[in-house]
Coordinates of C-alpha atoms in Angstrom, one line a residue:
M1424 CA -5.4 12.2 -16.1
K1425 CA -5.1 8.9 -14.1
T1426 CA -1.7 8.1 -15.6
E1427 CA -0.6 11.6 -14.7
L1428 CA -1.9 11.3 -11.1
I1429 CA -0.2 8.0 -10.5
D1430 CA 3.1 9.3 -11.7
R1431 CA 2.5 12.4 -9.2
I1432 CA 2.1 9.8 -6.4
Y1433 CA 5.3 7.9 -7.3
E1434 CA 7.1 11.2 -7.5
S1435 CA 5.9 12.1 -3.6
S1436 CA 7.7 8.9 -2.5
F1437 CA 11.0 11.0 -2.8
V1438 CA 9.5 14.4 -2.9
P1439 CA 7.4 14.6 0.1
E1440 CA 6.6 18.1 -0.1
L1441 CA 4.3 17.1 -3.0
W1442 CA 2.1 14.8 -1.2
P1443 CA -0.4 17.8 0.2
G1444 CA -1.0 18.6 -3.8
V1445 CA -1.4 14.6 -4.5
L1446 CA -4.0 14.5 -1.7
D1447 CA -5.9 17.7 -2.9
E1448 CA -6.4 15.6 -6.1
L1449 CA -8.0 12.5 -4.3
A1450 CA -10.2 14.9 -2.6
Q1451 CA -11.4 16.2 -5.8
L1452 CA -12.1 13.0 -7.1
T1453 CA -14.1 12.4 -4.1
G1454 CA -15.8 15.8 -3.7
S1455 CA -13.8 16.4 -0.6
R1456 CA -12.1 19.1 1.2
G1457 CA -8.8 17.5 1.3
G1458 CA -6.6 14.7 2.5
L1459 CA -4.2 13.4 5.1
L1460 CA -1.3 10.9 5.2
F1461 CA 0.0 9.4 8.6
S1462 CA 3.0 7.2 9.1
A1463 CA 4.4 5.7 12.5
R1464 CA 7.1 3.4 13.0
D1465 CA 8.2 2.5 16.5
R1466 CA 5.9 5.1 18.1
V1467 CA 7.3 8.0 16.0
L1468 CA 4.5 9.6 14.2
K1469 CA 5.0 11.4 10.8
W1470 CA 2.1 13.4 9.1
T1471 CA 1.1 15.3 6.1
A1472 CA -2.0 16.9 4.8
S1473 CA -3.5 19.2 2.0
A1474 CA -2.9 22.7 3.1
N1475 CA -6.5 23.8 3.8
L1476 CA -6.4 21.2 6.4
N1477 CA -2.8 21.4 8.1
D1478 CA -3.9 23.6 11.1
I1479 CA -6.8 21.3 11.8
F1480 CA -5.3 18.5 11.9
R1481 CA -2.3 19.8 13.7
S1482 CA -4.5 20.4 16.6
Y1483 CA -5.8 17.0 16.3
V1484 CA -2.3 15.6 16.5
E1485 CA -1.2 17.9 19.5
D1486 CA -4.4 18.1 21.6
G1487 CA -4.8 14.6 21.7
W1488 CA -7.6 13.7 19.4
F1489 CA -5.8 11.5 17.2
S1490 CA -4.7 9.4 20.1
R1491 CA -8.4 8.9 21.3
C1492 CA -9.9 8.4 17.6
P1493 CA -11.5 5.1 16.7
R1494 CA -11.1 5.4 12.7
R1495 CA -7.7 3.9 12.7
I1496 CA -8.2 1.0 15.0
C1497 CA -11.6 0.2 12.7
L1498 CA -9.4 0.5 9.5
F1499 CA -6.8 -1.9 10.8
G1500 CA -9.4 -4.2 12.1
R1501 CA -10.8 -4.8 8.5
T1502 CA -10.0 -7.9 6.8
L1503 CA -9.9 -6.8 3.4
P1504 CA -7.9 -3.9 1.8
G1505 CA -9.6 -1.0 0.5
F1506 CA -11.1 2.3 1.5
F1507 CA -14.0 2.5 4.0
V1508 CA -16.7 5.2 5.2
E1509 CA -18.0 5.7 8.9
H1510 CA -21.1 3.6 7.9
D1511 CA -18.8 0.7 7.1
F1512 CA -18.2 0.7 11.3
W1513 CA -20.9 2.7 13.0
T1514 CA -24.6 3.5 12.7
Q1515 CA -25.9 7.1 12.4
E1516 CA -26.8 7.4 16.0
Q1517 CA -23.3 6.0 17.0
L1518 CA -21.8 8.7 14.9
D1519 CA -24.1 11.2 16.5
S1520 CA -22.7 10.5 20.0
N1521 CA -19.0 9.7 19.0
P1522 CA -17.2 12.4 20.6
I1523 CA -14.5 12.6 18.3
Y1524 CA -17.3 13.5 15.5
R1525 CA -19.2 15.5 17.8
D1526 CA -16.6 17.4 19.6
F1527 CA -13.7 17.9 16.9
F1528 CA -14.8 16.9 13.4
R1529 CA -18.4 18.5 13.2
P1530 CA -17.1 21.5 14.9
H1531 CA -14.7 22.1 12.0
G1532 CA -17.2 21.5 9.3
L1533 CA -16.0 17.9 8.6
G1534 CA -17.5 14.6 9.5
W1535 CA -17.2 12.6 6.7
S1536 CA -14.3 10.4 5.4
A1537 CA -12.9 7.6 3.2
G1538 CA -9.9 6.2 4.8
T1539 CA -7.4 3.2 4.2
G1540 CA -4.8 1.4 6.9
L1541 CA -1.6 -0.6 6.0
Q1542 CA 0.1 -2.5 8.8
L1543 CA 3.1 -4.2 7.2
P1544 CA 5.9 -6.6 8.4
T1545 CA 8.6 -3.8 8.6
G1546 CA 6.6 -2.1 11.4
D1547 CA 5.4 0.6 9.5
H1548 CA 1.6 1.8 10.1
I1549 CA 0.2 4.2 7.3
V1550 CA -3.2 5.6 7.1
F1551 CA -4.9 7.6 4.1
S1552 CA -7.6 9.7 5.0
I1553 CA -9.8 11.7 2.6
E1554 CA -12.1 14.4 4.4
R1555 CA -15.2 15.7 3.4
D1556 CA -17.6 18.5 4.8
H1557 CA -20.2 17.3 6.8
S1558 CA -22.5 19.2 4.9
R1559 CA -22.0 17.2 1.8
G1560 CA -23.2 13.8 3.5
P1561 CA -21.1 10.6 3.1
I1562 CA -18.6 9.9 0.2
E1563 CA -20.4 7.9 -2.3
K1564 CA -19.5 4.2 -3.0
E1565 CA -18.6 4.9 -6.6
R1566 CA -16.1 7.6 -5.3
V1567 CA -14.4 5.1 -2.7
E1568 CA -13.7 2.9 -5.9
L1569 CA -12.0 5.6 -7.5
L1570 CA -9.8 5.7 -4.4
N1571 CA -9.7 1.7 -4.3
E1572 CA -8.2 1.9 -8.2
L1573 CA -5.4 3.9 -6.8
R1574 CA -4.7 2.1 -3.5
S1575 CA -1.9 -0.4 -4.4
H1576 CA 0.1 3.0 -6.0
L1577 CA -0.8 4.9 -2.6
A1578 CA 0.4 1.9 -0.5
R1579 CA 3.8 1.6 -2.6
S1580 CA 4.6 5.3 -2.5
A1581 CA 3.4 5.7 1.2
F1582 CA 6.0 2.9 1.9
V1583 CA 8.7 4.5 0.7
A1584 CA 8.2 7.8 2.1
A1585 CA 7.6 6.3 5.5
R1586 CA 10.9 4.8 5.4
L1587 CA 12.4 8.0 4.3
G1588 CA 10.5 9.7 7.0
L1589 CA 8.6 11.7 5.2
Q1590 CA 11.9 13.9 4.3
R1591 CA 13.1 14.6 1.0
A1592 CA 15.9 12.3 -0.2
R1593 CA 19.1 14.2 -0.8
G1594 CA 20.5 11.7 -2.8
A1595 CA 20.4 8.0 -4.0
K1596 CA 23.4 6.7 -1.2
E1597 CA 21.3 8.6 1.5
A1598 CA 17.8 7.5 0.4
L1599 CA 18.8 3.5 0.0
T1600 CA 20.6 3.7 3.4
A1601 CA 17.5 5.3 4.9
M1602 CA 15.4 2.7 3.7
G1603 CA 16.7 0.0 6.3
L1604 CA 15.8 -2.7 3.9
P1605 CA 17.5 -4.5 0.9
A1606 CA 17.4 -2.0 -1.8
L1607 CA 18.7 -1.0 -5.2
L1608 CA 18.2 1.4 -8.2
L1609 CA 17.8 0.2 -11.6
G1610 CA 18.1 1.6 -15.0
Q1611 CA 15.9 1.4 -18.2
D1612 CA 17.9 -1.4 -19.3
G1613 CA 18.0 -3.2 -16.1
T1614 CA 21.6 -2.9 -14.9
V1615 CA 22.3 -1.7 -11.0
I1616 CA 23.1 2.2 -10.7
E1617 CA 23.3 1.7 -6.9
A1618 CA 22.6 -0.8 -4.0
N1619 CA 23.0 -0.5 -0.2
P1620 CA 25.0 -3.0 1.6
L1621 CA 21.8 -5.1 3.0
I1622 CA 21.5 -6.6 -0.5
E1623 CA 24.7 -8.4 0.2
D1624 CA 22.4 -10.1 2.7
L1625 CA 20.2 -11.8 -0.1
P1626 CA 22.7 -14.2 -1.6
D1627 CA 20.2 -17.2 -1.9
H1628 CA 17.9 -14.7 -3.6
L1629 CA 19.5 -12.4 -5.7
Q1630 CA 22.5 -13.1 -8.1
W1631 CA 24.8 -10.9 -9.9
R1632 CA 25.3 -11.3 -13.6
A1633 CA 27.7 -10.0 -16.2
Q1634 CA 27.5 -6.0 -16.9
N1635 CA 26.1 -5.4 -13.6
R1636 CA 22.6 -7.0 -13.9
I1637 CA 20.7 -8.9 -11.3
A1638 CA 18.7 -11.9 -11.4
L1639 CA 16.2 -13.4 -8.9
A1640 CA 16.8 -17.2 -8.0
D1641 CA 13.2 -17.5 -7.9
S1642 CA 12.3 -17.8 -11.7
R1643 CA 8.9 -17.2 -11.3
A1644 CA 9.9 -13.7 -9.7
N1645 CA 12.2 -13.2 -11.9
E1646 CA 9.9 -13.5 -14.7
L1647 CA 7.6 -10.7 -13.1
L1648 CA 10.3 -8.4 -12.5
R1649 CA 11.6 -8.4 -16.1
A1650 CA 7.9 -8.0 -17.4
A1651 CA 7.3 -4.8 -14.5
L1652 CA 10.5 -3.4 -15.6
V1653 CA 9.3 -3.4 -19.5
A1654 CA 5.8 -2.4 -18.9
L1655 CA 6.7 0.6 -16.4
D1656 CA 6.3 3.2 -19.2
T1657 CA 3.6 1.2 -21.6
H1658 CA 0.7 0.2 -18.9
A1659 CA 1.3 2.9 -15.9
E1660 CA -1.7 1.6 -14.1
L1661 CA -0.7 -2.0 -14.3
S1662 CA 3.2 -1.9 -14.5
V1663 CA 4.3 -1.6 -10.8
R1664 CA 4.1 -5.0 -8.9
S1665 CA 4.6 -6.2 -5.3
F1666 CA 5.2 -10.0 -5.7
P1667 CA 6.8 -13.0 -3.6
L1668 CA 10.0 -14.5 -3.6
R1669 CA 10.3 -17.8 -2.8
D1670 CA 13.0 -20.0 -1.3
A1671 CA 14.2 -23.7 -2.7
D1672 CA 11.6 -25.3 -0.6
D1673 CA 8.9 -22.9 -2.6
R1674 CA 8.0 -21.0 0.6
A1675 CA 7.2 -17.3 0.3
V1676 CA 10.0 -15.7 2.4
L1677 CA 10.4 -12.2 0.9
V1678 CA 8.4 -9.8 -1.2
V1679 CA 10.1 -7.8 -3.9
H1680 CA 8.4 -4.1 -4.3
L1681 CA 9.6 -2.1 -7.9
I1682 CA 8.6 1.7 -7.5
P1683 CA 9.4 3.6 -10.4
I1684 CA 11.5 7.0 -10.3
R1685 CA 9.1 9.7 -11.6
R1686 CA 9.2 13.3 -12.8
S1687 CA 11.1 15.5 -10.4
A1688 CA 12.4 12.6 -8.6
H1689 CA 15.0 12.0 -11.5
D1690 CA 17.0 15.2 -10.2
I1691 CA 17.7 13.1 -7.1
F1692 CA 18.3 9.5 -8.7
A1693 CA 20.3 10.6 -12.0
G1694 CA 20.0 7.8 -14.4
S1695 CA 17.9 5.6 -12.4
Y1696 CA 14.5 4.0 -13.6
A1697 CA 12.9 2.2 -10.7
L1698 CA 13.7 1.2 -7.0
L1699 CA 13.7 -2.5 -6.1
V1700 CA 13.0 -2.9 -2.4
V1701 CA 12.7 -6.3 -0.6
T1702 CA 10.7 -6.8 2.5
P1703 CA 10.1 -9.7 4.9
V1704 CA 6.9 -11.8 4.4
S1705 CA 6.5 -12.4 8.4
A1706 CA 7.0 -10.4 11.4
P1707 CA 5.3 -11.2 14.9
A1708 CA 3.2 -8.3 15.1
A1709 CA 1.8 -8.8 11.6
P1710 CA -1.6 -10.1 11.1
P1711 CA -2.3 -12.5 8.6
V1712 CA -4.4 -10.0 6.6
E1713 CA -1.5 -7.9 6.5
L1714 CA 0.7 -10.2 5.1
M1715 CA -1.5 -10.8 2.8
R1716 CA -1.9 -7.1 1.7
S1717 CA 2.3 -6.8 1.6
L1718 CA 2.8 -9.9 -0.3
F1719 CA 0.0 -10.0 -3.1
D1720 CA -0.9 -6.6 -5.2
L1721 CA -4.7 -7.5 -5.1
T1722 CA -7.8 -5.9 -5.5
V1723 CA -10.6 -5.7 -2.8
S1724 CA -12.3 -8.6 -4.9
E1725 CA -9.2 -10.6 -5.5
A1726 CA -8.1 -10.7 -2.1
R1727 CA -11.5 -12.3 -1.1
V1728 CA -10.8 -15.1 -3.7
A1729 CA -7.5 -15.6 -2.0
R1730 CA -8.8 -15.6 1.6
G1731 CA -11.4 -18.0 0.5
L1732 CA -9.1 -20.2 -1.0
A1733 CA -6.8 -19.7 2.2
V1734 CA -9.5 -21.3 4.5
G1735 CA -10.5 -24.0 2.1
E1736 CA -13.5 -22.5 0.4
T1737 CA -14.4 -23.8 -3.2
L1738 CA -14.5 -21.3 -6.2
E1739 CA -18.7 -22.1 -5.9
E1740 CA -18.7 -21.3 -2.4
I1741 CA -16.5 -17.9 -2.7
A1742 CA -19.2 -17.0 -5.3
V1743 CA -22.2 -17.5 -3.2
S1744 CA -20.8 -15.9 -0.6
G1745 CA -19.5 -13.1 -2.7
G1746 CA -22.9 -12.7 -4.5
V1747 CA -21.1 -12.8 -7.8
A1748 CA -21.3 -15.1 -10.7
I1749 CA -19.0 -18.0 -11.0
S1750 CA -17.4 -17.1 -14.0
T1751 CA -16.5 -13.6 -12.1
V1752 CA -14.5 -15.4 -9.5
R1753 CA -12.8 -17.9 -12.1
S1754 CA -11.6 -14.3 -13.7
Q1755 CA -10.8 -13.3 -10.6
L1756 CA -8.9 -16.1 -9.9
R1757 CA -6.8 -15.9 -12.9
Q1758 CA -5.7 -12.4 -11.6
V1759 CA -4.5 -13.9 -8.4
L1760 CA -2.6 -16.7 -10.3
E1761 CA -0.7 -13.9 -12.6
K1762 CA 0.1 -11.7 -9.6
T1763 CA 1.7 -14.3 -7.5
G1764 CA 3.2 -15.9 -10.2
C1765 CA 1.4 -19.2 -9.7
A1766 CA 0.5 -21.6 -12.5
R1767 CA -2.3 -23.5 -10.6
Q1768 CA -4.8 -23.1 -7.8
A1769 CA -3.3 -25.3 -5.5
E1770 CA -0.2 -23.4 -5.9
V1771 CA -1.8 -20.4 -4.4
V1772 CA -3.5 -22.5 -1.5
S1773 CA 0.2 -24.0 -0.6
L1774 CA 1.9 -20.6 -0.8
L1775 CA -0.5 -18.8 1.7
A1776 CA -0.5 -21.8 3.7
N1777 CA 3.4 -21.3 3.8
V1778 CA 2.9 -17.4 4.7
T1779 CA 0.9 -18.7 7.6
L1780 CA 3.7 -21.3 8.8
D1781 CA 6.5 -18.7 8.6
R1782 CA 4.5 -16.2 10.7
S1783 CA 3.9 -19.1 13.5
T1784 CA 7.9 -20.0 13.2
A1785 CA 8.4 -16.1 13.8
R1786 CA 6.6 -16.1 17.2
N1787 CA 8.1 -19.1 18.1

């Protein structure tokens, strides 16, 4: 069932009218009433919701509750990626006196949620929120973990949907143009089906080969791309990747995202197997943690290890601060190395340092 749900999540990237059904499935996983997806860029807000929440959250947006609600500020302020619940931010007394909860959510029978925020260097701000009836009590930790297992898939799919303005793609050319970022469509054998003109802006990073194939100049990124393409159908939960693309000085300057074409999306992209999108690493408005989120496809625990290394902590210190065994941290480090294409711990530290340097340069 999880594989089928992941396929539906990616199908919704290009067929946004399917998001309400996906949000319903996420709500069922957590014993909740429904879910919402908010997307904003350049102060333009787009949103969709489970059918049974649509009228309630239309009022939430149109009557000004959304602009006053502190939830998304709290979500974007977290230093690790993940879904969070109310008690991660507020005491029960603070919740009881919060006007948004007191005067909006609870009168509608709601009041408990699990939400996550993504603030990307492309200027896209995305929020997922799963809403539970107040009478059922807070969403349990084990159910939040079910959402965290799906978070990276939700993030990639929502990013594509956001770039398309939560509108159904009418065709390959229109979709690639609407992305506003270097993008191309790949067949199952790795051949390029179609590309937008922005791909031509990457001659130092992307090389065209015989039979309309491509290769990434960064050999480690190219290996990750080939492995991801092979694994798309064989390991659905692990197959889709976001990974760094380094320049000649070994600095991470771009991020490659590979999004599978699933189910009815094949009607839009005939003969296509996956969408490849390239995003920047740095942007003046993007905080370091969001760069880490967009650059690495890490779990919450893996992100904690990467962040610890970035600030100079030893593996032993990371284990103590996280309350886990050193063997667990070493296992998480191996996953960080695999996902970033690094061979040694020192390379991860250097990579994160380069990301920070790139961001500093972008501000000057």
